[in-house]
Amino acid sequence: MSYKIVIALGGNALGSNVEEQKEAVKKTSEHLVDLVMNGNKIIVGHGNGPQVGMINLAMEEGHKNTDKIPLMPFPECGAMSQGYIGYHLQNAIHYEFKERGREVPVVTVITQVIVDENDEAFKNPTKPIGSFYTKEEAEEIAKKTGYQFKEDSGRGYRRVVASPFPKDIVEKDSLKSLYDARNVIIACGGGGIPLIKDGLKYKGVDAVIDKDFSCALLADLMEADVLLILTAVEKVAINFGKEDEKWLDKMTIDDCNKYIEQGQFAPGSMLPKVEAAMQFVKGKSGRKAVITSLEKALDAMSGKTGTWIE
């Protein structure tokens, strides 16, 4: 059976620097192309934590050395990361199709995601980005830029930004047209470039949107059948790392709520993946989500493994 799938690709599929990424996407592309060769239509979303941090740090370090290099706004750093990650992915995917004798169009869409300027996350920014500073350095930068800083585990002060919830995707109509035409699409990189309304236009804001929630929204807008969340493990577990650890084949929405109340899923790790899966599944009858590893993606879509949320 073939499906319309939106894939939330975990950071382990990309590596942490340019050379690592070039190697990592070769293997990643094999698994993604397997899904298409099996008759599925895919859109690929991905994280960008190491990549956007590297870009932001480079601009910060350059600015320290000379005022000729400006501090780069964070939305622009996100756009840069979307561009070069998309370049590597589409290049590797296109090559993998050619190796298998297929001509399939592959395209990256720089994606802007609308958030609510009144989102509670803006009142308490918690997402650390960029390099470490002394207290005095952080205070000086804050005076010049308005950036917010927090002390990070005794290692110094780091800039923090909000992590608001995604509400809409600016490029949704273009993405739908490309998807319906059976393009392989790379979109919502790093959760998308966060925007808020500014009169008749939108403006970028310093924030990081969770890529799993953006992919859930994308799956909803594209009317996908399945949200496929790829991570480092084959299945979701309860009592993880304990003697009574249990790997789960299926979860209902009620099961998810029960396990969340029990604190079974770690914040910043498995919790947002489960919550994103729930968000998509609850949106319309018949939808499914599955959490598994990249290596098991095809087996999961064949019903052989993964944790299915229905």
mmCIF file of C-alpha atoms in Angstrom:
data_model
loop_
_atom_site.group_PDB
_atom_site.id
_atom_site.type_symbol
_atom_site.label_atom_id
_atom_site.label_comp_id
_atom_site.label_asym_id
_atom_site.label_seq_id
_atom_site.Cartn_x
_atom_site.Cartn_y
_atom_site.Cartn_z
ATOM 1 C CA MET A 1 0.000 0.000 0.000
ATOM 2 C CA SER A 2 1.302 3.470 -0.868
ATOM 3 C CA TYR A 3 0.949 6.542 1.330
ATOM 4 C CA LYS A 4 1.293 10.303 1.255
ATOM 5 C CA ILE A 5 4.001 10.780 3.886
ATOM 6 C CA VAL A 6 5.516 13.778 5.619
ATOM 7 C CA ILE A 7 8.843 12.836 7.189
ATOM 8 C CA ALA A 8 10.372 14.566 10.212
ATOM 9 C CA LEU A 9 14.054 13.753 9.832
ATOM 10 C CA GLY A 10 16.124 13.594 13.013
ATOM 11 C CA GLY A 11 19.474 15.331 13.369
ATOM 12 C CA ASN A 12 21.366 12.022 13.430
ATOM 13 C CA ALA A 13 20.624 11.742 9.706
ATOM 14 C CA LEU A 14 22.570 14.931 8.918
ATOM 15 C CA GLY A 15 25.830 14.993 10.891
ATOM 16 C CA SER A 16 27.173 18.011 12.768
ATOM 17 C CA ASN A 17 29.391 19.743 10.195
ATOM 18 C CA VAL A 18 29.605 20.134 6.413
ATOM 19 C CA GLU A 19 31.837 17.138 5.670
ATOM 20 C CA GLU A 20 29.953 14.857 8.080
ATOM 21 C CA GLN A 21 26.710 15.985 6.518
ATOM 22 C CA LYS A 22 27.831 15.191 2.977
ATOM 23 C CA GLU A 23 28.580 11.629 4.069
ATOM 24 C CA ALA A 24 25.492 11.234 6.241
ATOM 25 C CA VAL A 25 23.026 12.287 3.548
ATOM 26 C CA LYS A 26 24.312 9.574 1.203
ATOM 27 C CA LYS A 27 22.896 6.902 3.515
ATOM 28 C CA THR A 28 19.878 9.027 4.392
ATOM 29 C CA SER A 29 18.987 9.399 0.705
ATOM 30 C CA GLU A 30 19.015 5.622 0.218
ATOM 31 C CA HIS A 31 16.284 5.164 2.837
ATOM 32 C CA LEU A 32 14.230 8.091 1.541
ATOM 33 C CA VAL A 33 14.406 6.837 -2.038
ATOM 34 C CA ASP A 34 13.401 3.352 -0.839
ATOM 35 C CA LEU A 35 10.119 4.874 0.336
ATOM 36 C CA VAL A 36 9.467 6.528 -3.029
ATOM 37 C CA MET A 37 10.417 3.404 -4.996
ATOM 38 C CA ASN A 38 7.829 1.572 -2.892
ATOM 39 C CA GLY A 39 5.129 3.857 -4.301
ATOM 40 C CA ASN A 40 4.939 6.525 -1.588
ATOM 41 C CA LYS A 41 4.898 10.317 -2.023
ATOM 42 C CA ILE A 42 7.175 12.105 0.441
ATOM 43 C CA ILE A 43 7.952 15.532 1.833
ATOM 44 C CA VAL A 44 11.027 15.724 4.061
ATOM 45 C CA GLY A 45 11.321 18.117 7.001
ATOM 46 C CA HIS A 46 14.513 18.216 9.055
ATOM 47 C CA GLY A 47 16.211 19.716 12.073
ATOM 48 C CA ASN A 48 19.056 22.242 11.879
ATOM 49 C CA GLY A 49 20.394 22.555 15.437
ATOM 50 C CA PRO A 50 24.130 22.067 14.804
ATOM 51 C CA GLN A 51 23.987 23.816 11.432
ATOM 52 C CA VAL A 52 22.196 27.012 12.458
ATOM 53 C CA GLY A 53 24.337 27.153 15.607
ATOM 54 C CA MET A 54 27.472 26.930 13.482
ATOM 55 C CA ILE A 55 26.299 29.771 11.202
ATOM 56 C CA ASN A 56 25.247 31.941 14.130
ATOM 57 C CA LEU A 57 28.547 31.324 15.930
ATOM 58 C CA ALA A 58 30.587 32.166 12.829
ATOM 59 C CA MET A 59 28.796 35.494 12.444
ATOM 60 C CA GLU A 60 29.181 36.260 16.155
ATOM 61 C CA GLU A 61 32.906 35.489 16.097
ATOM 62 C CA GLY A 62 33.382 37.579 12.973
ATOM 63 C CA HIS A 63 31.573 40.505 14.591
ATOM 64 C CA LYS A 64 33.825 40.241 17.655
ATOM 65 C CA ASN A 65 36.857 40.794 15.435
ATOM 66 C CA THR A 66 35.519 43.583 13.255
ATOM 67 C CA ASP A 67 32.457 45.800 13.078
ATOM 68 C CA LYS A 68 32.580 45.315 9.304
ATOM 69 C CA ILE A 69 30.892 41.947 9.886
ATOM 70 C CA PRO A 70 27.418 42.608 11.314
ATOM 71 C CA LEU A 71 25.605 40.395 13.774
ATOM 72 C CA MET A 72 23.375 38.241 11.591
ATOM 73 C CA PRO A 73 19.669 38.141 12.572
ATOM 74 C CA PHE A 74 18.612 34.659 13.593
ATOM 75 C CA PRO A 75 15.884 34.242 10.919
ATOM 76 C CA GLU A 76 18.552 34.831 8.271
ATOM 77 C CA CYS A 77 20.780 32.220 9.923
ATOM 78 C CA GLY A 78 17.856 29.790 9.730
ATOM 79 C CA ALA A 79 17.342 30.568 6.052
ATOM 80 C CA MET A 80 21.038 29.929 5.370
ATOM 81 C CA SER A 81 20.854 26.563 7.108
ATOM 82 C CA GLN A 82 17.739 25.576 5.155
ATOM 83 C CA GLY A 83 19.550 26.402 1.935
ATOM 84 C CA TYR A 84 22.709 24.412 2.436
ATOM 85 C CA ILE A 85 21.078 21.419 4.139
ATOM 86 C CA GLY A 86 18.530 21.325 1.323
ATOM 87 C CA TYR A 87 21.339 21.516 -1.233
ATOM 88 C CA HIS A 88 23.082 18.491 0.268
ATOM 89 C CA LEU A 89 19.865 16.491 0.607
ATOM 90 C CA GLN A 90 18.493 17.187 -2.854
ATOM 91 C CA ASN A 91 21.879 16.504 -4.432
ATOM 92 C CA ALA A 92 22.176 13.124 -2.682
ATOM 93 C CA ILE A 93 18.546 12.133 -3.317
ATOM 94 C CA HIS A 94 18.782 13.049 -7.002
ATOM 95 C CA TYR A 95 21.962 10.965 -7.354
ATOM 96 C CA GLU A 96 20.319 7.994 -5.621
ATOM 97 C CA PHE A 97 17.399 8.109 -8.063
ATOM 98 C CA LYS A 98 19.811 8.262 -11.012
ATOM 99 C CA GLU A 99 21.655 5.231 -9.630
ATOM 100 C CA ARG A 100 18.358 3.343 -9.736
ATOM 101 C CA GLY A 101 17.484 4.475 -13.231
ATOM 102 C CA ARG A 102 14.804 6.957 -12.222
ATOM 103 C CA GLU A 103 14.280 10.632 -13.003
ATOM 104 C CA VAL A 104 12.378 12.178 -10.087
ATOM 105 C CA PRO A 105 12.342 15.955 -9.493
ATOM 106 C CA VAL A 106 13.733 16.978 -6.103
ATOM 107 C CA VAL A 107 13.327 20.504 -4.776
ATOM 108 C CA THR A 108 14.074 22.471 -1.614
ATOM 109 C CA VAL A 109 11.621 25.170 -0.554
ATOM 110 C CA ILE A 110 12.859 27.847 1.839
ATOM 111 C CA THR A 111 9.914 27.700 4.230
ATOM 112 C CA GLN A 112 8.449 30.471 6.375
ATOM 113 C CA VAL A 113 6.251 29.444 9.303
ATOM 114 C CA ILE A 114 3.811 31.813 10.986
ATOM 115 C CA VAL A 115 3.691 31.956 14.777
ATOM 116 C CA ASP A 116 1.564 33.972 17.192
ATOM 117 C CA GLU A 117 3.372 37.022 18.557
ATOM 118 C CA ASN A 118 1.375 36.499 21.784
ATOM 119 C CA ASP A 119 2.598 32.923 22.192
ATOM 120 C CA GLU A 120 3.530 32.351 25.844
ATOM 121 C CA ALA A 121 6.972 31.144 24.736
ATOM 122 C CA PHE A 122 8.005 34.726 23.936
ATOM 123 C CA LYS A 123 7.559 35.658 27.593
ATOM 124 C CA ASN A 124 10.146 33.125 28.712
ATOM 125 C CA PRO A 125 12.779 32.361 26.039
ATOM 126 C CA THR A 126 14.561 29.117 26.878
ATOM 127 C CA LYS A 127 16.213 27.846 23.677
ATOM 128 C CA PRO A 128 19.997 28.464 23.873
ATOM 129 C CA ILE A 129 21.813 29.432 20.669
ATOM 130 C CA GLY A 130 25.275 30.639 19.756
ATOM 131 C CA SER A 131 28.455 30.847 21.803
ATOM 132 C CA PHE A 132 29.246 31.274 25.503
ATOM 133 C CA TYR A 133 30.005 34.686 26.991
ATOM 134 C CA THR A 134 31.088 36.054 30.332
ATOM 135 C CA LYS A 135 28.440 37.924 32.292
ATOM 136 C CA GLU A 136 30.043 41.250 31.361
ATOM 137 C CA GLU A 137 30.165 40.372 27.641
ATOM 138 C CA ALA A 138 26.540 39.194 27.670
ATOM 139 C CA GLU A 139 25.398 42.394 29.372
ATOM 140 C CA GLU A 140 27.243 44.529 26.844
ATOM 141 C CA ILE A 141 25.737 42.681 23.865
ATOM 142 C CA ALA A 142 22.297 42.840 25.465
ATOM 143 C CA LYS A 143 22.592 46.629 25.771
ATOM 144 C CA LYS A 144 23.485 46.978 22.084
ATOM 145 C CA THR A 145 21.060 44.442 20.629
ATOM 146 C CA GLY A 146 18.266 43.713 23.106
ATOM 147 C CA TYR A 147 19.211 40.015 23.083
ATOM 148 C CA GLN A 148 18.358 37.971 26.180
ATOM 149 C CA PHE A 149 20.958 35.795 27.891
ATOM 150 C CA LYS A 150 20.839 33.058 30.531
ATOM 151 C CA GLU A 151 23.560 31.312 32.475
ATOM 152 C CA ASP A 152 24.125 27.799 31.089
ATOM 153 C CA SER A 153 25.210 25.090 33.564
ATOM 154 C CA GLY A 154 28.178 27.021 34.916
ATOM 155 C CA ARG A 155 29.751 27.304 31.449
ATOM 156 C CA GLY A 156 28.903 30.961 30.857
ATOM 157 C CA TYR A 157 26.060 32.967 29.417
ATOM 158 C CA ARG A 158 24.302 32.080 26.167
ATOM 159 C CA ARG A 159 21.722 33.913 24.173
ATOM 160 C CA VAL A 160 18.230 32.397 24.461
ATOM 161 C CA VAL A 161 15.263 32.644 22.100
ATOM 162 C CA ALA A 162 11.645 31.518 22.277
ATOM 163 C CA SER A 163 10.251 28.271 20.861
ATOM 164 C CA PRO A 164 6.708 29.200 19.758
ATOM 165 C CA PHE A 165 4.088 26.880 18.288
ATOM 166 C CA PRO A 166 3.655 26.880 14.476
ATOM 167 C CA LYS A 167 0.311 28.180 13.194
ATOM 168 C CA ASP A 168 0.543 28.289 9.389
ATOM 169 C CA ILE A 169 2.988 27.924 6.502
ATOM 170 C CA VAL A 170 3.369 30.772 4.011
ATOM 171 C CA GLU A 171 4.390 28.500 1.116
ATOM 172 C CA LYS A 172 1.608 25.918 1.669
ATOM 173 C CA ASP A 173 -0.020 26.432 -1.755
ATOM 174 C CA SER A 174 3.277 26.092 -3.602
ATOM 175 C CA LEU A 175 4.163 23.025 -1.555
ATOM 176 C CA LYS A 176 0.774 21.454 -2.302
ATOM 177 C CA SER A 177 1.220 22.001 -6.047
ATOM 178 C CA LEU A 178 4.704 20.488 -5.979
ATOM 179 C CA TYR A 179 3.511 17.575 -3.833
ATOM 180 C CA ASP A 180 0.565 16.807 -6.105
ATOM 181 C CA ALA A 181 2.986 16.780 -9.056
ATOM 182 C CA ARG A 182 4.989 14.025 -7.283
ATOM 183 C CA ASN A 183 8.093 16.094 -6.596
ATOM 184 C CA VAL A 184 10.224 14.990 -3.671
ATOM 185 C CA ILE A 185 10.212 18.108 -1.481
ATOM 186 C CA ILE A 186 12.521 19.277 1.305
ATOM 187 C CA ALA A 187 10.695 21.843 3.434
ATOM 188 C CA CYS A 188 10.293 23.269 6.939
ATOM 189 C CA GLY A 189 14.019 22.973 7.576
ATOM 190 C CA GLY A 190 14.799 23.576 11.238
ATOM 191 C CA GLY A 191 11.078 23.959 11.897
ATOM 192 C CA GLY A 192 10.844 26.803 9.382
ATOM 193 C CA ILE A 193 11.769 30.487 9.550
ATOM 194 C CA PRO A 194 9.478 31.947 12.262
ATOM 195 C CA LEU A 195 7.371 34.952 11.249
ATOM 196 C CA ILE A 196 4.825 37.167 12.975
ATOM 197 C CA LYS A 197 2.254 39.445 11.364
ATOM 198 C CA ASP A 198 3.335 43.049 10.831
ATOM 199 C CA GLY A 199 0.411 44.891 9.222
ATOM 200 C CA LEU A 200 -0.017 43.547 5.694
ATOM 201 C CA LYS A 201 3.309 41.718 5.775
ATOM 202 C CA TYR A 202 5.203 39.290 7.948
ATOM 203 C CA LYS A 203 8.541 39.806 9.658
ATOM 204 C CA GLY A 204 11.052 37.303 10.929
ATOM 205 C CA VAL A 205 11.558 36.879 14.662
ATOM 206 C CA ASP A 206 14.386 35.434 16.732
ATOM 207 C CA ALA A 207 12.938 32.049 17.648
ATOM 208 C CA VAL A 208 13.286 28.319 17.043
ATOM 209 C CA ILE A 209 10.242 26.254 16.067
ATOM 210 C CA ASP A 210 10.312 22.553 16.955
ATOM 211 C CA LYS A 211 10.657 20.674 13.654
ATOM 212 C CA ASP A 212 8.350 17.841 14.757
ATOM 213 C CA PHE A 213 5.471 20.271 15.343
ATOM 214 C CA SER A 214 6.152 22.040 12.047
ATOM 215 C CA CYS A 215 6.147 18.694 10.243
ATOM 216 C CA ALA A 216 2.848 17.782 11.928
ATOM 217 C CA LEU A 217 1.372 21.060 10.675
ATOM 218 C CA LEU A 218 2.835 20.439 7.211
ATOM 219 C CA ALA A 219 1.329 16.939 7.152
ATOM 220 C CA ASP A 220 -2.043 18.414 8.063
ATOM 221 C CA LEU A 221 -1.892 21.077 5.343
ATOM 222 C CA MET A 222 -0.725 18.579 2.706
ATOM 223 C CA GLU A 223 -3.520 16.154 3.702
ATOM 224 C CA ALA A 224 -0.942 13.417 4.247
ATOM 225 C CA ASP A 225 -1.873 9.913 5.354
ATOM 226 C CA VAL A 226 1.101 9.379 7.646
ATOM 227 C CA LEU A 227 3.475 11.508 9.703
ATOM 228 C CA LEU A 228 6.725 9.553 9.861
ATOM 229 C CA ILE A 229 8.982 10.784 12.677
ATOM 230 C CA LEU A 230 12.520 9.434 12.372
ATOM 231 C CA THR A 231 14.784 9.384 15.400
ATOM 232 C CA ALA A 232 17.612 7.369 16.955
ATOM 233 C CA VAL A 233 15.502 4.426 18.165
ATOM 234 C CA GLU A 234 13.349 1.847 16.386
ATOM 235 C CA LYS A 235 10.394 2.203 18.762
ATOM 236 C CA VAL A 236 9.115 4.319 21.635
ATOM 237 C CA ALA A 237 9.678 2.860 25.106
ATOM 238 C CA ILE A 238 8.110 3.305 28.499
ATOM 239 C CA ASN A 239 10.254 2.899 31.619
ATOM 240 C CA PHE A 240 13.186 3.638 29.314
ATOM 241 C CA GLY A 241 16.526 2.386 30.632
ATOM 242 C CA LYS A 242 14.935 0.535 33.556
ATOM 243 C CA GLU A 243 14.584 -3.184 34.277
ATOM 244 C CA ASP A 244 10.926 -3.134 33.220
ATOM 245 C CA GLU A 245 11.600 -1.202 29.993
ATOM 246 C CA LYS A 246 8.947 -1.927 27.368
ATOM 247 C CA TRP A 247 9.079 -1.106 23.659
ATOM 248 C CA LEU A 248 5.707 -0.190 22.201
ATOM 249 C CA ASP A 249 4.228 -1.338 18.892
ATOM 250 C CA LYS A 250 1.132 0.874 19.097
ATOM 251 C CA MET A 251 -0.312 3.720 21.143
ATOM 252 C CA THR A 252 -3.757 5.249 21.120
ATOM 253 C CA ILE A 253 -4.262 8.923 21.930
ATOM 254 C CA ASP A 254 -5.460 7.848 25.381
ATOM 255 C CA ASP A 255 -2.276 5.796 25.841
ATOM 256 C CA CYS A 256 -0.165 8.805 24.855
ATOM 257 C CA ASN A 257 -1.942 11.051 27.349
ATOM 258 C CA LYS A 258 -1.543 8.466 30.114
ATOM 259 C CA TYR A 259 2.192 8.023 29.497
ATOM 260 C CA ILE A 260 2.743 11.783 29.272
ATOM 261 C CA GLU A 261 1.025 12.234 32.652
ATOM 262 C CA GLN A 262 3.352 9.562 34.053
ATOM 263 C CA GLY A 263 6.377 11.491 32.768
ATOM 264 C CA GLN A 264 7.466 8.623 30.521
ATOM 265 C CA PHE A 265 8.811 10.818 27.704
ATOM 266 C CA ALA A 266 11.740 13.196 28.156
ATOM 267 C CA PRO A 267 11.139 16.883 27.313
ATOM 268 C CA GLY A 268 13.280 17.983 24.388
ATOM 269 C CA SER A 269 13.636 14.354 23.277
ATOM 270 C CA MET A 270 10.739 11.906 22.855
ATOM 271 C CA LEU A 271 8.003 14.116 24.331
ATOM 272 C CA PRO A 272 7.702 16.594 21.410
ATOM 273 C CA LYS A 273 7.710 13.685 18.947
ATOM 274 C CA VAL A 274 4.791 12.004 20.709
ATOM 275 C CA GLU A 275 2.944 15.313 21.070
ATOM 276 C CA ALA A 276 3.457 16.123 17.377
ATOM 277 C CA ALA A 277 2.192 12.671 16.408
ATOM 278 C CA MET A 278 -0.900 13.198 18.557
ATOM 279 C CA GLN A 279 -1.515 16.619 17.031
ATOM 280 C CA PHE A 280 -1.552 15.176 13.511
ATOM 281 C CA VAL A 281 -3.583 12.063 14.296
ATOM 282 C CA LYS A 282 -6.289 13.995 16.164
ATOM 283 C CA GLY A 283 -6.762 16.397 13.260
ATOM 284 C CA LYS A 284 -8.762 14.027 11.047
ATOM 285 C CA SER A 285 -10.125 10.493 11.118
ATOM 286 C CA GLY A 286 -7.970 7.803 9.535
ATOM 287 C CA ARG A 287 -4.626 9.503 10.037
ATOM 288 C CA LYS A 288 -1.649 7.662 11.476
ATOM 289 C CA ALA A 289 1.778 8.570 12.796
ATOM 290 C CA VAL A 290 4.772 6.319 13.330
ATOM 291 C CA ILE A 291 7.984 6.895 15.258
ATOM 292 C CA THR A 292 10.991 4.802 14.262
ATOM 293 C CA SER A 293 14.617 4.997 13.105
ATOM 294 C CA LEU A 294 15.786 6.052 9.651
ATOM 295 C CA GLU A 295 17.148 2.569 8.990
ATOM 296 C CA LYS A 296 13.755 1.013 9.737
ATOM 297 C CA ALA A 297 11.636 3.544 7.840
ATOM 298 C CA LEU A 298 10.632 1.194 5.004
ATOM 299 C CA ASP A 299 9.962 -1.701 7.395
ATOM 300 C CA ALA A 300 7.850 0.610 9.549
ATOM 301 C CA MET A 301 5.765 1.739 6.569
ATOM 302 C CA SER A 302 5.243 -1.945 5.770
ATOM 303 C CA GLY A 303 3.849 -2.431 9.281
ATOM 304 C CA LYS A 304 6.788 -4.525 10.481
ATOM 305 C CA THR A 305 8.163 -2.227 13.178
ATOM 306 C CA GLY A 306 8.025 1.248 14.705
ATOM 307 C CA THR A 307 5.567 2.637 17.202
ATOM 308 C CA TRP A 308 2.267 3.505 15.514
ATOM 309 C CA ILE A 309 -0.026 6.161 16.951
ATOM 310 C CA GLU A 310 -3.655 5.906 15.793
#
